[in-house]
N, CA, C and O of each residue as an XYZ file, in Angstrom:
660
protein
N     -24.593    -22.824     11.343
C     -24.870    -21.600     10.357
C     -24.804    -21.807      9.115
O     -23.745    -22.208      8.631
N     -26.190    -21.523      8.133
C     -26.203    -21.521      6.444
C     -25.313    -20.552      6.081
O     -25.090    -19.645      6.883
N     -24.460    -20.585      4.441
C     -24.072    -19.092      4.319
C     -25.128    -18.097      4.326
O     -24.748    -16.966      4.628
N     -26.265    -18.228      4.087
C     -27.051    -16.917      3.788
C     -27.148    -16.698      5.346
O     -27.057    -15.511      5.659
N     -27.287    -17.446      6.232
C     -27.358    -16.635      7.532
C     -25.795    -15.748      8.103
O     -25.711    -14.674      8.700
N     -24.459    -16.894      7.542
C     -23.381    -15.896      7.716
C     -23.452    -14.688      7.479
O     -23.171    -13.828      8.313
N     -24.028    -14.341      5.728
C     -23.333    -13.369      5.075
C     -24.394    -12.117      6.228
O     -23.927    -11.160      6.846
N     -25.930    -12.588      6.195
C     -27.234    -11.377      6.970
C     -25.845    -11.190      8.397
O     -25.202    -10.161      8.604
N     -25.778    -11.873      8.799
C     -24.933    -11.614     10.269
C     -23.312    -10.647      9.942
O     -22.558    -10.477     10.900
N     -22.957    -10.129      8.659
C     -21.713    -10.039      8.450
C     -21.703     -8.571      8.113
O     -22.692     -7.973      7.687
N     -20.427     -7.985      8.349
C     -20.174     -6.563      8.501
C     -20.286     -5.896      7.002
O     -19.672     -6.135      5.962
N     -21.112     -5.151      7.259
C     -21.244     -4.347      5.556
C     -20.127     -4.279      5.061
O     -19.787     -4.909      4.059
N     -19.369     -3.459      5.736
C     -18.032     -2.726      5.547
C     -16.789     -2.834      6.819
O     -16.833     -2.827      8.049
N     -15.822     -2.922      5.919
C     -14.276     -3.541      6.709
C     -13.534     -2.883      6.392
O     -13.702     -2.139      5.425
N     -12.273     -2.925      7.203
C     -11.076     -1.797      7.155
C     -10.013     -2.402      6.119
O      -9.526     -3.453      6.534
N      -9.545     -1.990      4.883
C      -9.028     -2.745      4.256
C      -7.726     -1.798      4.452
O      -7.647     -0.674      4.949
N      -6.487     -2.847      3.750
C      -5.351     -2.154      3.524
C      -4.978     -2.388      2.548
O      -5.371     -3.546      2.409
N      -4.131     -1.971      1.123
C      -3.834     -1.904      0.287
C      -2.103     -2.059     -0.110
O      -1.441     -1.026     -0.007
N      -1.385     -3.351     -0.561
C       0.167     -3.056     -0.284
C       0.248     -3.727     -1.734
O      -0.148     -4.834     -2.101
N       1.237     -2.145     -2.827
C       1.754     -2.701     -4.409
C       3.285     -2.773     -3.908
O       4.089     -1.920     -3.533
N       3.324     -4.078     -4.060
C       4.992     -4.507     -4.245
C       5.359     -4.621     -5.841
O       5.004     -5.323     -6.788
N       6.344     -3.448     -5.589
C       6.951     -3.165     -6.921
C       8.154     -2.254     -7.059
O       8.492     -1.430     -6.209
N       8.536     -2.395     -7.775
C      10.453     -2.233     -7.724
C      10.277     -0.640     -8.663
O      11.186      0.182     -8.546
N       9.027     -0.309     -9.588
C       9.033      1.036    -10.705
C       7.768      1.256    -10.382
O       7.247      1.475    -11.476
N       6.526      1.379     -9.163
C       5.670      1.628     -9.451
C       5.721      3.181     -8.880
O       6.887      3.532     -8.698
N       4.821      4.118     -8.577
C       5.049      5.779     -7.593
C       3.601      5.580     -7.274
O       2.883      4.602     -7.486
N       3.373      6.583     -6.789
C       2.049      7.045     -6.311
C       1.541      7.114     -7.884
O       0.901      6.207     -8.416
N       1.950      8.398     -8.570
C       1.569      8.355     -9.822
C       0.920      7.332    -10.846
O      -0.231      7.190    -11.259
N       2.147      6.661    -11.098
C       2.520      5.411    -11.471
C       1.213      4.153    -10.991
O       0.441      3.659    -11.812
N       1.219      3.911     -9.894
C       0.373      2.697     -9.310
C      -1.004      2.647     -9.727
O      -1.717      3.155     -8.861
N      -1.791      2.139    -10.939
C      -2.644      1.951    -11.563
C      -3.560      1.248    -10.921
O      -4.677      1.697    -10.660
N      -3.015     -0.333    -10.504
C      -3.806     -1.053     -9.588
C      -4.037     -0.976     -8.401
O      -5.162     -1.126     -7.925
N      -3.106     -0.753     -7.810
C      -3.219     -0.021     -6.388
C      -4.490      0.874     -6.204
O      -5.386      0.690     -5.380
N      -4.405      1.800     -7.058
C      -6.231      2.602     -7.387
C      -7.243      2.017     -7.180
O      -8.165      1.775     -6.400
N      -6.637      1.802     -8.456
C      -8.068      0.645     -9.010
C      -8.405     -0.167     -7.541
O      -9.571     -0.146     -7.144
N      -7.588     -0.728     -6.915
C      -8.180     -1.718     -5.392
C      -9.262     -0.695     -4.859
O     -10.481     -0.861     -4.880
N      -8.503      0.493     -4.335
C      -8.286      1.723     -3.393
C     -10.103      1.931     -4.071
O     -10.993      1.512     -3.330
N     -10.471      2.492     -5.279
C     -11.587      2.862     -5.094
C     -12.559      1.313     -5.954
O     -13.673      1.519     -6.435
N     -12.220      0.567     -5.981
C     -13.539     -0.734     -6.070
C     -13.779     -1.103     -4.249
O     -14.827     -1.401     -3.676
N     -12.807     -0.993     -3.851
C     -12.900     -1.259     -2.359
C     -14.163     -0.096     -1.854
O     -15.286     -0.344     -1.413
N     -13.525      1.185     -2.098
C     -14.315      2.764     -1.685
C     -15.746      2.327     -2.397
O     -16.632      2.733     -1.645
N     -16.187      1.824     -3.264
C     -17.076      1.716     -4.188
C     -18.223      0.600     -3.325
O     -19.425      0.735     -3.096
N     -17.153     -0.642     -2.946
C     -17.790     -1.503     -2.475
C     -18.351     -1.334     -0.611
O     -18.576     -2.245      0.185
N     -18.440      0.225     -0.391
C     -18.998      0.280      1.095
C     -17.656      0.454      2.099
O     -17.758      1.060      3.165
N     -16.043     -0.305      1.523
C     -15.249     -0.776      2.353
C     -14.305      0.602      2.831
O     -14.149      1.496      1.999
N     -13.713      0.727      4.140
C     -12.930      1.676      4.365
C     -11.366      1.057      3.729
O     -10.887     -0.076      3.781
N     -10.903      2.189      3.197
C      -9.435      2.012      2.626
C      -8.662      3.152      3.667
O      -8.520      4.374      3.622
N      -8.110      1.724      4.932
C      -7.724      2.794      6.229
C      -6.249      2.511      5.834
O      -5.771      2.983      6.865
N      -5.055      2.062      5.063
C      -4.033      2.110      4.816
C      -3.737      2.209      3.431
O      -4.643      2.021      2.619
N      -2.113      2.592      2.903
C      -2.196      2.187      1.051
C      -0.653      2.318      1.584
O      -0.374      3.040      2.541
N       0.125      1.705      1.015
C       1.763      1.534      0.787
C       2.448      1.587     -0.791
O       1.716      2.105     -1.634
N       3.321      1.268     -1.099
C       4.048      0.695     -2.122
C       5.551      0.368     -1.551
O       6.396      1.212     -1.251
N       5.667     -0.880     -1.482
C       6.770     -1.020     -1.551
C       7.890     -1.714     -2.275
O       7.304     -2.198     -3.243
N       9.066     -2.023     -2.369
C       9.997     -2.720     -2.898
C       9.439     -4.216     -2.793
O       8.835     -4.794     -1.890
N       9.979     -4.725     -4.381
C      10.004     -6.176     -4.559
C      11.095     -7.083     -3.801
O      11.936     -7.842     -4.283
N      10.813     -6.763     -2.453
C      12.199     -7.813     -0.991
C      10.820     -7.865      0.358
O       9.825     -7.302      0.815
N      11.765     -9.037      0.468
C      10.777     -9.678      1.777
C      10.751     -8.730      3.280
O       9.780     -8.645      4.032
N      11.818     -8.200      3.431
C      11.754     -7.499      4.792
C      11.139     -6.201      4.095
O      10.798     -5.488      5.039
N      10.837     -5.557      2.912
C      10.008     -4.462      2.723
C       8.132     -4.585      2.659
O       7.210     -3.771      2.724
N       8.252     -6.104      2.496
C       7.083     -6.301      1.953
C       6.245     -6.480      3.473
O       5.184     -5.876      3.629
N       6.821     -7.372      4.596
C       6.317     -8.166      5.964
C       6.432     -6.633      6.889
O       5.552     -6.298      7.682
N       7.812     -5.717      6.590
C       7.560     -4.631      7.325
C       6.181     -3.750      7.112
O       5.601     -3.201      8.048
N       5.664     -3.690      5.481
C       4.695     -3.127      4.988
C       3.249     -3.261      6.183
O       2.426     -2.585      6.801
N       3.876     -5.177      5.826
C       2.264     -5.784      6.031
C       2.637     -5.162      8.468
O       1.892     -4.637      9.296
N       3.173     -5.347      8.492
C       3.534     -4.579      9.872
C       2.901     -3.814     10.354
O       2.114     -3.749     11.298
N       3.414     -3.013      9.410
C       2.689     -1.455      9.206
C       1.589     -1.166      9.292
O       1.282     -0.235     10.037
N       0.480     -1.952      8.463
C      -1.045     -1.851      7.562
C      -1.569     -2.788      8.358
O      -2.741     -2.466      8.551
N      -1.267     -3.962      9.024
C      -1.920     -4.804      9.619
C      -3.041     -3.913     11.152
O      -4.270     -3.862     11.125
N      -2.358     -3.468     12.039
C      -3.088     -2.632     13.120
C      -4.315     -1.913     12.828
O      -5.164     -1.695     13.693
N      -4.413     -1.559     11.675
C      -5.628     -0.744     10.983
C      -6.946     -1.443     10.391
O      -8.069     -0.952     10.271
N      -6.501     -2.702     10.062
C      -6.995     -3.603      9.028
C      -7.538     -4.635      9.123
O      -6.990     -5.646      9.565
N      -8.787     -4.567      8.701
C      -9.410     -6.648      8.360
C      -8.650     -7.359      8.013
O      -8.088     -8.390      8.386
N      -8.680     -6.299      6.740
C      -8.286     -7.100      5.331
C      -7.321     -6.228      4.513
O      -7.474     -5.020      4.329
N      -5.855     -7.315      3.835
C      -5.268     -6.800      3.376
C      -4.727     -7.084      2.046
O      -3.778     -7.864      1.962
N      -5.248     -6.509      0.934
C      -5.015     -7.022     -0.651
C      -3.656     -6.247     -1.023
O      -3.692     -5.018     -1.076
N      -2.270     -7.044     -1.324
C      -1.343     -6.824     -2.107
C      -1.305     -7.141     -3.421
O      -1.642     -8.293     -3.698
N      -0.861     -6.147     -4.641
C      -0.391     -6.442     -5.850
C       0.606     -6.599     -5.830
O       1.433     -6.350     -4.952
N       0.769     -7.337     -7.440
C       2.689     -7.203     -7.116
C       3.754     -7.876     -6.613
O       3.873     -7.942     -5.390
N       4.718     -8.495     -7.474
C       5.291     -9.665     -6.819
C       5.214    -11.126     -6.985
O       6.031    -11.949     -6.571
N       3.749    -11.423     -7.877
C       3.454    -12.463     -7.455
C       3.861    -13.441     -8.713
O       3.528    -14.623     -8.625
N       4.635    -12.950     -9.988
C       4.633    -13.862    -10.769
C       6.318    -14.384    -10.898
O       7.002    -14.523     -9.884
N       6.952    -14.687    -12.520
C       7.645    -15.999    -12.364
C       9.490    -15.536    -11.944
O      10.512    -16.123    -11.589
N       9.054    -14.156    -12.259
C      10.644    -13.851    -12.099
C      11.483    -13.604    -10.795
O      10.946    -13.270     -9.739
N      12.686    -13.770    -10.923
C      13.074    -13.822     -9.421
C      13.202    -12.393     -8.574
O      13.704    -12.301     -7.454
N      12.796    -11.606     -9.133
C      12.652    -10.006     -8.280
C      10.916    -10.739     -7.713
O      10.796    -10.008     -6.730
N      10.019    -11.347     -7.696
C       8.988    -11.289     -7.568
C       9.116    -12.775     -6.313
O       9.285    -13.993     -6.373
N       8.892    -11.627     -5.173
C       8.860    -12.596     -3.966
C       7.931    -12.660     -2.870
O       7.916    -13.385     -1.875
N       6.918    -11.467     -3.383
C       5.609    -11.623     -2.356
C       4.949    -12.887     -2.005
O       4.216    -12.648     -1.045
N       4.879    -14.007     -2.311
C       4.298    -14.875     -3.012
C       5.176    -15.900     -1.297
O       4.566    -16.179     -0.264
N       6.554    -16.183     -1.578
C       7.655    -16.665     -0.988
C       7.704    -16.385      0.671
O       8.001    -17.145      1.592
N       7.212    -14.720      0.662
C       7.182    -14.063      2.033
C       6.361    -14.045      2.427
O       6.488    -14.058      3.652
N       4.791    -14.001      1.934
C       3.709    -13.962      2.908
C       2.980    -15.493      3.328
O       2.571    -15.824      4.440
N       2.968    -16.284      2.070
C       2.525    -17.859      2.528
C       3.195    -18.498      3.486
O       2.557    -18.942      4.439
N       4.329    -18.633      3.431
C       4.610    -19.088      5.531
C       4.291    -18.728      6.333
O       4.014    -19.474      7.273
N       4.145    -17.313      6.414
C       3.082    -16.709      7.821
C       2.254    -16.745      7.405
O       1.573    -15.999      8.109
N       1.595    -17.138      6.582
C      -0.294    -17.560      6.910
C      -0.319    -18.634      7.881
O       0.426    -19.579      8.140
N      -1.382    -18.199      8.322
C      -2.149    -19.191      9.360
C      -2.878    -20.217      8.881
O      -2.709    -21.338      9.360
N      -3.745    -20.013      7.927
C      -4.109    -20.532      7.267
C      -4.826    -20.135      5.568
O      -5.673    -19.271      5.341
N      -4.312    -20.865      4.776
C      -4.404    -20.425      3.498
C      -5.827    -20.904      2.525
O      -6.327    -22.016      2.693
N      -6.152    -20.328      1.932
C      -7.704    -20.029      1.157
C      -7.450    -20.983      0.147
O      -6.520    -20.310     -0.298
N      -7.462    -21.793     -0.473
C      -6.706    -22.675     -1.766
C      -7.493    -22.388     -2.482
O      -7.075    -22.152     -3.615
N      -8.777    -22.270     -2.288
C      -9.940    -22.110     -3.259
C      -9.928    -20.638     -3.780
O     -10.460    -20.445     -4.873
N      -9.426    -19.671     -3.175
C      -9.454    -18.377     -4.130
C      -8.018    -18.597     -5.062
O      -8.318    -18.311     -6.221
N      -6.949    -18.894     -5.000
C      -6.556    -18.935     -5.870
C      -6.790    -19.949     -7.406
O      -6.449    -19.595     -8.534
N      -7.265    -20.876     -7.141
C      -7.993    -22.150     -7.649
C      -9.141    -21.204     -8.173
O      -9.150    -21.162     -9.403
N     -10.064    -20.472     -7.599
C     -11.028    -20.048     -8.862
C     -10.494    -18.638     -9.548
O     -10.899    -18.146    -10.601
N      -9.640    -18.208     -8.807
C      -9.092    -17.067     -9.531
C      -8.343    -17.135    -10.341
O      -8.067    -16.175    -11.061
N      -7.530    -18.900    -10.497
C      -7.013    -18.884    -12.305
C      -7.883    -19.550    -13.032
O      -7.633    -19.579    -14.237
N      -9.202    -20.310    -12.527
C     -10.451    -20.840    -13.568
C     -10.860    -19.146    -13.794
O     -11.108    -19.099    -14.999
N     -10.981    -18.249    -13.434
C     -11.626    -16.861    -14.259
C     -10.957    -15.855    -14.739
O     -11.422    -14.858    -15.291
N      -9.066    -16.296    -14.384
C      -8.487    -15.903    -15.182
C      -8.537    -16.851    -16.461
O      -8.906    -16.262    -17.477
N      -8.311    -17.881    -16.575
C      -8.443    -18.677    -17.517
C      -9.424    -18.246    -19.234
O      -8.950    -18.097    -20.361
N     -10.600    -18.174    -18.855
C     -11.897    -17.122    -18.907
C     -11.030    -15.922    -20.050
O     -11.039    -15.605    -21.240
N     -10.520    -15.658    -19.107
C     -10.143    -14.455    -20.063
C      -8.721    -14.064    -21.179
O      -8.610    -13.354    -22.178
N      -7.588    -15.114    -20.237
C      -6.370    -15.165    -20.759
C      -5.879    -16.076    -20.967
O      -4.657    -15.976    -21.083
N      -6.537    -17.585    -21.151
C      -6.353    -18.610    -21.819
C      -5.139    -19.122    -20.884
O      -5.019    -18.520    -19.818
N      -4.131    -20.272    -21.189
C      -3.484    -20.801    -20.800
C      -2.477    -20.175    -19.504
O      -2.184    -20.730    -18.445
N      -2.158    -19.088    -19.911
C      -0.904    -18.260    -19.623
C      -1.718    -18.111    -17.855
O      -1.042    -17.836    -16.864
N      -2.957    -18.314    -17.814
C      -3.539    -18.393    -16.242
C      -3.056    -19.167    -15.538
O      -3.358    -18.931    -14.368
N      -2.305    -20.181    -15.683
C      -1.599    -21.119    -15.067
C      -0.333    -20.634    -14.168
O       0.231    -21.253    -13.266
N       0.020    -18.976    -14.830
C       1.488    -18.929    -14.350
C       1.037    -17.834    -13.349
O       1.601    -16.741    -13.305
N      -0.099    -18.202    -12.470
C      -0.621    -16.947    -11.640
C      -0.263    -17.932    -10.521
O      -0.315    -19.154    -10.656
N       0.121    -17.261     -9.355
C       0.213    -17.661     -7.717
C      -0.518    -16.887     -6.990
O      -0.256    -16.779     -5.792
N      -1.341    -16.347     -7.435
C      -2.292    -15.408     -6.339
C      -2.791    -16.827     -4.994
O      -3.049    -18.030     -5.026
N      -2.724    -16.045     -4.249
C      -3.310    -16.454     -3.051
C      -3.830    -15.805     -1.850
O      -3.714    -14.592     -1.675
N      -4.323    -16.486     -1.131
C      -5.026    -15.730      0.122
C      -4.995    -16.532      1.164
O      -4.989    -17.752      0.998
N      -4.968    -15.893      2.567
C      -4.968    -16.413      3.415
C      -5.417    -15.859      5.236
O      -5.888    -14.723      5.171
N      -5.382    -16.276      6.416
C      -5.544    -15.723      7.293
C      -3.873    -15.404      8.021
O      -3.114    -16.340      8.274
N      -3.455    -13.759      8.314
C      -2.129    -13.796      8.643
C      -2.118    -12.938      9.671
O      -2.298    -11.720      9.666
N      -1.911    -13.614     10.481
C      -1.804    -12.725     12.160
C      -3.497    -12.645     12.556
O      -3.869    -11.876     13.443
N      -4.024    -13.115     12.152
C      -5.767    -12.618     12.833
C      -6.566    -11.802     11.296
O      -7.767    -11.602     11.113
N      -5.702    -11.553     10.615
C      -6.158    -10.808      9.495
C      -6.304    -11.544      8.231
O      -5.665    -12.595      8.168
N      -7.143    -11.149      7.021
C      -7.031    -11.512      5.795
C      -6.109    -10.937      5.096
O      -5.810     -9.744      5.048
N      -5.524    -12.121      4.375
C      -4.803    -11.107      3.434
C      -4.658    -12.042      1.647
O      -4.377    -13.208      1.370
N      -4.950    -11.037      0.927
C      -4.886    -11.850     -0.170
C      -4.016    -11.121     -1.474
O      -4.519    -10.112     -1.969
N      -3.132    -11.470     -1.848
C      -1.730    -12.088     -2.815
C      -2.391    -11.441     -4.173
O      -3.433    -12.000     -4.513
N      -2.029    -10.539     -4.864
C      -2.689    -10.363     -6.759
C      -1.747    -10.116     -7.152
O      -0.887     -9.431     -6.597
N      -1.692    -10.654     -8.272
C      -0.885     -9.806     -9.360
C      -0.852     -8.880     -9.873
O      -1.909     -8.276     -9.691
N      -0.164     -8.343    -10.491
C      -0.178     -6.394    -10.055
C      -0.503     -5.648    -11.482
O      -0.299     -4.462    -11.740
N      -1.081     -6.687    -12.370
C      -1.874     -6.172    -13.694
C      -3.474     -5.561    -13.491
O      -4.320     -6.388    -13.148
N      -3.959     -3.963    -13.721
C      -5.110     -3.929    -13.713
C      -5.878     -4.766    -13.751
O      -6.519     -4.879    -12.706
N      -6.246     -5.789    -14.912
C      -6.852     -6.554    -14.977
C      -7.154     -7.522    -14.258
O      -8.287     -7.839    -13.896
N      -6.071     -8.084    -13.997
C      -6.148     -9.352    -12.800
C      -6.618     -8.588    -11.300
O      -7.347     -9.215    -10.531
N      -6.177     -7.293    -10.977
C      -6.965     -7.419     -9.918
C      -8.374     -6.862     -9.970
O      -9.109     -6.959     -8.987
N      -8.684     -6.407    -10.849
C     -10.127     -6.186    -10.941
C     -10.834     -7.154    -11.051
O     -11.807     -7.311    -10.313
N     -10.482     -8.053    -12.042
C     -11.199     -9.580    -11.401
C     -11.065     -9.819    -10.392
O     -12.092    -10.074     -9.763
N      -9.879     -9.868     -9.742
C      -9.992    -10.734     -8.691
C     -10.871    -10.314     -6.878
O     -11.255    -11.038     -5.959
N     -10.868     -8.675     -7.117
C     -11.414     -8.174     -6.320
C     -13.450     -8.118     -6.707
O     -14.541     -8.410     -6.217
N     -12.853     -7.567     -7.819
C     -14.920     -7.774     -8.086
C     -15.500     -9.033     -8.385
O     -16.724     -8.936     -8.297
N     -15.129    -10.193     -8.707
C     -15.634    -11.069     -8.607
C     -15.236    -12.191     -7.376
O     -16.101    -13.037     -7.146
N     -14.106    -12.239     -6.657
C     -14.112    -13.177     -5.660
C     -13.796    -12.761     -4.258
O     -13.895    -13.436     -3.233
N     -13.384    -11.482     -4.408
C     -12.928    -10.644     -2.450
C     -14.386     -9.727     -2.388
O     -15.261    -10.127     -1.619
N     -14.621     -8.542     -3.175
C     -15.920     -7.967     -2.694
C     -16.943     -8.917     -2.642
O     -17.234     -8.967     -1.447
N     -17.700     -9.749     -3.291
C     -18.749    -10.606     -2.848
C     -18.723    -11.495     -0.820
O     -19.524    -11.697      0.093
N     -17.381    -11.704     -1.094
C     -17.004    -12.430      0.369
C     -16.667    -11.675      1.435
O     -16.757    -11.966      2.627
N     -16.175    -10.437      0.801
C     -15.355     -9.581      1.503
C     -16.109     -9.664      3.211
O     -15.505    -10.292      4.081
N     -17.333     -9.029      3.502
C     -17.711     -9.194      5.043
C     -18.001    -10.285      5.526
O     -18.152    -10.197      6.744
N     -18.209    -11.678      4.974
C     -19.040    -12.670      5.177
C     -17.753    -13.674      5.993
O     -17.853    -14.422      6.965
N     -16.351    -13.257      4.990
C     -14.839    -14.074      5.790
C     -14.610    -13.205      6.840
O     -14.088    -13.790      7.789
N     -14.784    -12.153      7.006
C     -14.304    -11.249      8.240
C     -15.552    -11.153      9.193
O     -15.414    -10.434     10.183
N     -16.349    -11.577      9.071
C     -17.261    -11.913      9.787
C     -17.440    -13.386     10.523
O     -18.045    -13.480     11.591
N     -16.947    -14.348      9.957
C     -16.405    -15.503     10.289
C     -14.824    -15.421     10.970
O     -14.718    -16.116     11.980
N     -13.888    -14.858     10.666
C     -12.633    -15.108     11.201
C     -13.134    -13.946     12.656
O     -12.294    -14.069     13.547
N     -14.093    -13.067     12.988
C     -14.043    -12.406     13.680
C     -15.409    -12.962     15.164
O     -15.863    -12.147     15.967
N     -15.727    -14.249     15.151
C     -16.490    -15.384     15.302
C     -15.875    -15.970     16.975
O     -16.333    -16.996     17.477
């Protein structure tokens, strides 16, 4: 089946979860989590779950365990940097069934256009995780907006539709 045909049969709306990974963010200060939820809703998708968790592997996995049953897709933000406290990638990637290298590659390419060579420090990743699609984004609102608008929303229904086949 061609991409056009896949997209024609893709669900128009999918259930999404958003997890913010941060030692400092609160409901009031979680700009990236709010932005992701707003963009998903504006794109016609249901935000079925939302959580803020500490930069700790056990907290990240526990949040995924809570959120995944209600969602087709989970988008995390934060904990992807180079500091010793940033453990999202080390926590989530080993649990992925399939990694989508194209997501990280395209995200870094698009980021390079905006921020130059600093884009090479991005460790954004996506893949399948326990039968669901998971995206791990940096915590900056600009990076989240770029990923959601340019990469995630255009392919969200298509990717979920393929996974459901």
